[in-house]
Amino acid sequence: MSVFAHPEFDHHEAVVYCHDARSGLRGIIAVHDTHLGKALGGCRMWPYPGEAEALTDVLRLARGMTYKAALADLPQGGGKSVIIGDPRADKTPDLIRAMGRAIDRLGGVYVVAEDSGTSVQDMRLMAEVTSHVGGLADAAAQAAGRTGDPSPATAFGVFVGIQAAVRFQLGREDLSGVRVAVQGLGNVGYRLCRHLSEAGARLWVTDLYAPAVERCVRQFNATAVGMDQIAALDVDVYAPCALGAVLNDRTIPQIRARVVAGAANNQLSEPRHDRALQERGILYAPDYCINAGGIIDIYYEGPDYDAAVVDRHLRRIGTTLTAIFERARDQGRPTGEIADRMAEERFRPS
Ligand code: NAD
């Protein structure tokens, strides 16, 4: 299977296949770029149909982490790892430790954290065999109220990003009375609703899990709407916080919000949808910039964890987004494209 000729290959510094016969581990680690620092990225466990799909995913995700860390102003590079297997059926402590040993053999160029299919508990197992693990929530972080779950920081970062987008696009200094449609009320979406509600925003919400909707209606006086209605509501902000590819040929013509800003990864169905939003006068907050709160939080983990420092860094998501918005306006380019250029300026040596 060719790596150098792979469509997702983008000058990745290393792609390492890992195997452990005893535990059945089959995994791949991809280090995309380490110009800014060690490559940080989650370990995803997924029942990939085969090796080809796993390679495509790990190459794409590792590259995304480089861009994300650079725009988040972190001295870190981008990497990712994948384990081929069903986390419910195939995951064992031995297999997770075997992956930890494979990561350890890279000597610290790649630092692992949790991702889909892996948990804080799995990170603790890996930490038995390697020190190159993030997302553990050690004693200092726990004392500051952290559990290793990145969602609270992600939600706060998205909230700050929405404030910046509303200020830029609507000229509003606060969110009082601003109408926000939140799609997906899970770990991030629910906490985002709480921040928005406390800031005086009015909420419209949807989720495929009815109790999540009822909780937001009850706690935040939100209005429940159907899942197929959320993108087309007459609101100021549409905040996708569920799944990817929600900005597509079908939804974009329906969107009435002037701001799209939410936590979901890969919101644009295709890269061209960035321009489609711009042409409709909709301000899009690039997803990997606005949802970087989790990796910012993980970066500060350690004995010196200081919630006030993390909070200040999270607020810089708003500053970065404003710089993207201004440059996109001045150059007449879509915001996603500008975000990519800004990230590359940071991590590519000139
Ligand atoms: P989650 O699984 O806790 O919540 C997702 C919610 O979306 C669930 O309640 C689910 O029922 C709901 N949902 C699924 N399909 C839906 C649909 N079609 N319409 C409406 N609701 C639907 O996930 P999360 O941790 O809250 O993350 C939300 C998004 O943000 C994901 O795309 C994730 O990749 C991204 N993200 C999360 C973090 C983080 O720190 N958790 C960081 C960066 C990006």
Coordinates of C-alpha atoms and ligand atoms in Angstrom, one line a residue:
M1 CA 0.0 0.0 0.0
S2 CA 1.7 3.2 -1.2
V3 CA 2.0 6.0 1.3
F4 CA 4.0 8.5 -0.7
A5 CA 1.5 8.4 -3.6
H6 CA -1.6 8.4 -1.4
P7 CA -4.0 11.3 -2.1
E8 CA -4.0 12.2 1.6
F9 CA -0.2 12.2 1.9
D10 CA 1.0 15.7 2.6
H11 CA 4.7 15.5 3.4
H12 CA 4.0 13.6 6.6
E13 CA 7.2 13.2 8.5
A14 CA 6.6 9.6 9.6
V15 CA 4.0 6.9 9.1
V16 CA 4.5 3.9 11.3
Y17 CA 2.6 0.6 11.2
C18 CA 2.4 -1.2 14.5
H19 CA 1.6 -4.8 15.2
D20 CA 1.5 -7.0 18.3
A21 CA 0.8 -10.7 17.7
R22 CA -0.2 -11.5 21.3
S23 CA -2.9 -8.8 21.7
G24 CA -3.8 -8.7 18.0
L25 CA -2.9 -5.0 17.7
R26 CA -3.0 -3.6 14.2
G27 CA -2.4 0.1 14.2
I28 CA -0.9 3.1 12.4
I29 CA 0.7 6.2 13.8
A30 CA 1.1 9.2 11.5
V31 CA 3.3 12.2 12.4
H32 CA 2.4 15.0 10.1
D33 CA 4.6 18.0 11.1
T34 CA 6.8 18.8 14.1
H35 CA 8.1 22.2 13.2
L36 CA 6.3 23.8 16.1
G37 CA 6.8 20.9 18.6
K38 CA 5.9 17.4 19.4
A39 CA 3.0 15.9 17.3
L40 CA -0.1 15.7 19.5
G41 CA -3.2 13.8 18.5
G42 CA -5.8 11.3 19.6
C43 CA -5.7 7.6 19.2
R44 CA -8.9 6.5 17.4
M45 CA -10.1 2.9 17.6
W46 CA -12.6 2.1 14.8
P47 CA -13.8 -1.0 12.9
Y48 CA -12.2 0.1 9.7
P49 CA -13.1 -2.3 6.9
G50 CA -9.4 -2.6 6.1
E51 CA -6.0 -1.2 6.2
A52 CA -6.6 1.2 3.3
E53 CA -9.4 3.0 5.2
A54 CA -7.3 3.2 8.3
L55 CA -4.4 4.8 6.4
T56 CA -6.6 7.3 4.7
D57 CA -8.1 8.3 8.1
V58 CA -4.8 8.6 10.0
L59 CA -3.1 10.6 7.3
R60 CA -6.0 13.1 7.0
L61 CA -6.5 13.4 10.8
A62 CA -2.8 13.9 11.5
R63 CA -2.6 16.7 9.0
G64 CA -5.7 18.3 10.5
M65 CA -4.0 18.3 13.9
T66 CA -1.0 20.3 12.6
Y67 CA -3.4 23.0 11.3
K68 CA -5.4 23.0 14.5
A69 CA -2.4 23.3 16.9
A70 CA -0.9 26.0 14.8
L71 CA -4.1 28.2 14.8
A72 CA -4.5 27.5 18.5
D73 CA -1.2 29.1 19.1
L74 CA 0.3 25.9 20.6
P75 CA 3.9 25.0 20.3
Q76 CA 2.9 21.6 19.0
G77 CA 2.8 19.7 15.8
G78 CA 0.2 17.3 14.4
G79 CA -0.1 13.6 14.6
K80 CA -2.8 10.9 15.0
S81 CA -3.0 7.2 15.6
V82 CA -5.5 4.6 14.7
I83 CA -6.2 1.1 16.0
I84 CA -8.1 -1.2 13.6
G85 CA -10.9 -2.9 15.5
D86 CA -14.2 -2.5 17.2
P87 CA -13.7 -0.7 20.6
R88 CA -16.7 -2.6 22.0
A89 CA -15.7 -6.1 20.9
D90 CA -11.9 -6.0 20.4
K91 CA -10.5 -3.7 23.0
T92 CA -8.4 -5.3 25.8
P93 CA -6.0 -3.8 28.3
D94 CA -3.2 -5.8 26.5
L95 CA -4.0 -4.3 23.2
I96 CA -4.1 -0.8 24.5
R97 CA -0.8 -1.3 26.3
A98 CA 0.7 -2.7 23.1
M99 CA -0.3 0.5 21.3
G100 CA 1.3 2.4 24.2
R101 CA 4.5 0.5 23.7
A102 CA 4.4 1.3 20.0
I103 CA 4.0 5.0 20.8
D104 CA 6.8 4.8 23.3
R105 CA 9.2 3.4 20.7
L106 CA 8.8 6.7 18.8
G107 CA 10.6 8.4 21.7
G108 CA 8.2 11.2 22.3
V109 CA 7.9 12.7 18.8
Y110 CA 4.2 11.7 19.0
V111 CA 2.0 12.3 22.1
V112 CA -1.2 10.4 22.3
A113 CA -4.6 11.5 23.8
E114 CA -8.1 10.0 23.8
D115 CA -10.3 10.1 20.7
S116 CA -13.3 8.2 19.3
G117 CA -13.2 4.7 20.6
T118 CA -10.6 5.4 23.4
S119 CA -11.1 6.8 26.8
V120 CA -9.3 8.4 29.7
Q121 CA -9.1 4.9 31.2
D122 CA -7.3 3.7 28.0
M123 CA -4.9 6.6 28.3
R124 CA -4.1 5.5 31.9
L125 CA -3.3 2.0 30.6
M126 CA -1.0 3.5 27.9
A127 CA 0.7 5.6 30.6
E128 CA 1.8 2.4 32.3
V129 CA 4.1 1.8 29.4
T130 CA 4.9 5.2 28.0
S131 CA 5.2 8.8 29.3
H132 CA 4.0 10.3 26.0
V133 CA 0.4 10.5 26.9
G134 CA -1.9 13.6 27.2
G135 CA -5.4 14.0 28.5
L136 CA -4.9 12.2 31.8
A137 CA -6.1 14.9 34.1
D138 CA -3.5 14.5 36.8
A139 CA -3.8 15.7 40.4
A140 CA -3.3 19.5 39.6
A141 CA -5.9 19.4 36.8
Q142 CA -8.3 17.4 39.0
A143 CA -8.0 20.0 41.7
A144 CA -9.0 22.6 39.2
G145 CA -12.1 20.6 38.5
R146 CA -11.0 18.7 35.3
T147 CA -11.7 15.1 34.6
G148 CA -9.7 14.6 31.5
D149 CA -12.8 15.3 29.4
P150 CA -12.0 18.0 26.9
S151 CA -15.6 19.0 26.3
P152 CA -15.9 21.8 28.9
A153 CA -12.9 23.6 27.3
T154 CA -14.2 22.9 23.8
A155 CA -17.6 24.3 24.7
F156 CA -16.1 27.5 26.3
G157 CA -13.9 28.0 23.2
V158 CA -17.0 27.7 20.9
F159 CA -18.8 30.2 23.1
V160 CA -15.9 32.7 22.9
G161 CA -15.8 32.1 19.1
I162 CA -19.6 32.8 18.8
Q163 CA -19.1 36.0 20.7
A164 CA -16.3 37.1 18.2
A165 CA -18.4 36.1 15.2
V166 CA -21.4 38.0 16.4
R167 CA -19.3 41.0 17.2
F168 CA -17.8 41.0 13.7
Q169 CA -20.9 40.1 11.6
L170 CA -23.7 41.6 13.6
G171 CA -21.9 44.4 15.4
R172 CA -23.2 43.2 18.7
E173 CA -21.0 43.6 21.8
D174 CA -22.9 41.0 23.8
L175 CA -25.2 38.0 23.2
S176 CA -28.2 39.3 25.0
G177 CA -31.2 38.5 22.9
V178 CA -29.1 36.9 20.1
R179 CA -30.9 33.9 18.6
V180 CA -28.9 30.7 18.4
A181 CA -29.8 27.3 16.9
V182 CA -27.8 24.5 18.5
Q183 CA -27.7 21.2 16.7
G184 CA -26.6 18.4 19.0
L185 CA -26.8 18.6 22.8
G186 CA -24.1 16.2 23.8
N187 CA -21.0 16.8 25.8
V188 CA -20.2 20.1 24.0
G189 CA -23.6 21.2 22.8
Y190 CA -25.2 21.1 26.2
R191 CA -22.4 23.1 27.9
L192 CA -22.4 25.6 25.1
C193 CA -26.2 26.1 25.7
R194 CA -25.4 26.8 29.3
H195 CA -22.8 29.5 28.4
L196 CA -25.2 31.0 25.8
S197 CA -28.1 31.0 28.2
E198 CA -26.1 32.7 30.9
A199 CA -25.1 35.4 28.4
G200 CA -28.7 36.1 27.6
A201 CA -29.0 34.4 24.2
R202 CA -32.3 32.8 23.1
L203 CA -32.0 29.1 22.2
W204 CA -33.5 26.7 19.6
V205 CA -32.3 23.2 20.1
T206 CA -32.4 19.7 18.5
D207 CA -31.0 16.3 19.2
L208 CA -31.9 12.8 18.2
Y209 CA -31.9 11.9 21.9
A210 CA -35.1 13.3 23.3
P211 CA -34.0 13.6 27.0
A212 CA -31.1 15.8 25.9
V213 CA -33.6 18.2 24.3
E214 CA -35.9 18.1 27.3
R215 CA -33.0 19.0 29.6
C216 CA -32.2 22.1 27.6
V217 CA -35.8 23.1 27.3
R218 CA -36.2 22.8 31.1
Q219 CA -32.9 24.3 32.1
F220 CA -32.4 27.1 29.5
N221 CA -36.0 27.8 28.4
A222 CA -34.9 26.6 24.9
T223 CA -37.3 26.0 22.1
A224 CA -37.3 22.4 20.8
V225 CA -37.3 22.0 17.0
G226 CA -37.1 19.0 14.6
M227 CA -33.8 17.7 13.4
D228 CA -34.5 18.6 9.8
Q229 CA -35.6 22.2 10.8
I230 CA -32.5 23.4 12.7
A231 CA -30.3 24.5 9.8
A232 CA -33.1 26.6 8.2
L233 CA -34.4 28.5 11.3
D234 CA -34.7 32.3 11.3
V235 CA -32.0 32.8 13.9
D236 CA -28.7 34.8 14.1
V237 CA -26.3 31.9 14.7
Y238 CA -26.4 28.3 13.6
A239 CA -24.2 26.2 15.8
P240 CA -23.6 22.7 14.5
C241 CA -22.5 20.5 17.5
A242 CA -23.4 17.0 16.3
L243 CA -22.0 15.6 13.2
G244 CA -19.9 16.6 10.2
A245 CA -20.9 17.5 6.6
V246 CA -23.9 19.6 7.7
L247 CA -22.8 22.5 5.4
N248 CA -23.7 21.1 2.0
D249 CA -25.6 21.7 -1.3
R250 CA -28.9 21.0 0.4
T251 CA -28.5 23.0 3.6
I252 CA -26.5 26.1 2.5
P253 CA -29.4 27.6 0.4
Q254 CA -31.7 27.1 3.4
I255 CA -29.5 28.7 6.1
R256 CA -31.0 32.1 7.3
A257 CA -28.5 32.6 10.1
R258 CA -25.7 35.1 9.3
V259 CA -23.2 33.2 11.4
V260 CA -22.3 29.5 11.4
A261 CA -20.2 28.7 14.4
G262 CA -20.2 25.4 16.2
A263 CA -18.1 22.5 17.6
A264 CA -18.7 19.8 15.0
N265 CA -15.6 18.6 13.1
N266 CA -15.6 18.7 9.3
Q267 CA -18.7 20.8 9.0
L268 CA -18.1 21.6 5.3
S269 CA -19.2 18.7 3.2
E270 CA -16.6 19.6 0.5
P271 CA -14.0 22.4 0.5
R272 CA -16.0 24.4 -2.1
H273 CA -18.8 24.9 0.4
D274 CA -16.6 27.4 2.2
R275 CA -17.0 29.7 -0.8
A276 CA -20.7 28.9 -1.1
L277 CA -21.3 30.3 2.4
Q278 CA -19.2 33.4 1.7
E279 CA -21.3 34.0 -1.5
R280 CA -24.5 33.9 0.6
G281 CA -23.0 36.4 3.0
I282 CA -22.8 33.9 5.8
L283 CA -19.8 34.2 8.2
Y284 CA -18.4 30.7 8.8
A285 CA -16.1 30.2 11.8
P286 CA -13.7 27.5 10.6
D287 CA -14.4 24.4 12.7
Y288 CA -10.9 23.4 13.6
C289 CA -10.2 26.9 14.9
I290 CA -13.3 27.4 17.0
N291 CA -13.3 23.8 18.4
A292 CA -9.7 23.8 19.6
G293 CA -10.5 24.4 23.3
G294 CA -9.9 20.7 24.1
I295 CA -6.4 20.5 22.8
I296 CA -5.5 23.8 24.4
D297 CA -6.7 22.4 27.7
I298 CA -4.7 19.2 27.3
Y299 CA -1.6 21.2 26.5
Y300 CA -1.6 22.8 29.9
E301 CA -2.0 19.5 31.8
G302 CA 0.7 18.8 34.4
P303 CA 1.7 19.7 37.9
D304 CA 1.4 23.4 37.1
Y305 CA -2.1 23.3 35.7
D306 CA -3.6 26.8 36.2
A307 CA -7.3 27.2 35.2
A308 CA -6.8 31.0 34.8
V309 CA -4.0 30.5 32.3
V310 CA -6.1 28.0 30.3
D311 CA -9.0 30.4 30.4
R312 CA -6.9 33.2 28.9
H313 CA -5.6 31.0 26.2
L314 CA -9.1 29.8 25.3
R315 CA -10.2 33.4 24.9
R316 CA -7.6 33.8 22.3
I317 CA -9.7 31.6 20.0
G318 CA -11.9 34.7 19.7
T319 CA -8.9 36.9 18.7
T320 CA -7.7 34.4 16.1
L321 CA -11.2 34.1 14.6
T322 CA -11.5 37.9 14.4
A323 CA -8.1 38.0 12.5
I324 CA -9.4 35.3 10.1
F325 CA -12.7 37.2 9.6
E326 CA -10.9 40.5 8.9
R327 CA -8.4 39.0 6.4
A328 CA -11.2 37.1 4.6
R329 CA -13.2 40.4 4.3
D330 CA -10.2 42.4 3.1
Q331 CA -9.1 39.8 0.6
G332 CA -12.6 38.7 -0.5
R333 CA -11.7 35.1 0.3
P334 CA -13.6 32.4 2.2
T335 CA -12.8 32.1 5.9
G336 CA -11.8 28.4 5.8
E337 CA -9.2 29.1 3.1
I338 CA -7.8 32.0 5.1
A339 CA -7.6 29.9 8.2
D340 CA -5.5 27.3 6.3
R341 CA -3.1 30.0 5.0
M342 CA -2.7 31.4 8.5
A343 CA -2.0 28.0 9.9
E344 CA 0.6 27.3 7.2
E345 CA 2.3 30.6 7.8
R346 CA 2.8 29.5 11.4
F347 CA 4.0 25.9 11.0
R348 CA 5.9 26.0 7.6
P349 CA 9.4 27.4 7.9
S350 CA 9.9 30.2 5.4
Ligands
NAD1 P1 -21.5 13.9 21.8 O1 -21.5 12.5 21.1 O2 -21.4 14.0 23.2 O3 -22.8 14.7 21.3 C1 -23.3 14.7 20.0 C2 -24.8 14.8 20.1 O4 -25.3 15.0 18.8 C3 -25.5 13.6 20.8 O5 -26.3 14.0 21.8 C4 -26.2 13.0 19.6 O6 -27.5 12.4 20.0 C5 -26.5 14.2 18.8 N1 -26.8 13.9 17.3 C6 -26.3 13.0 16.6 N2 -26.8 13.1 15.3 C7 -27.6 14.1 15.3 C8 -28.4 14.7 14.4 N3 -28.5 14.3 13.1 N4 -29.2 15.8 14.7 C9 -29.1 16.3 16.0 N5 -28.4 15.8 16.9 C10 -27.6 14.7 16.6 O7 -20.3 14.6 21.1 P2 -19.5 15.9 21.6 O8 -18.3 15.5 22.4 O9 -20.5 16.9 22.2 O10 -19.0 16.5 20.2 C11 -19.9 17.2 19.3 C12 -19.1 17.5 18.0 O11 -18.0 18.3 18.3 C13 -18.6 16.3 17.3 O12 -18.6 16.6 15.9 C14 -17.1 16.3 17.8 O13 -16.3 15.6 16.8 C15 -16.8 17.7 17.9 N6 -15.7 18.0 18.8 C16 -15.8 17.7 20.1 C17 -14.8 18.0 21.0 C18 -14.9 17.7 22.4 O14 -14.1 18.2 23.2 N7 -15.8 16.8 22.8 C19 -13.6 18.7 20.5 C20 -13.6 19.1 19.2 C21 -14.6 18.7 18.3

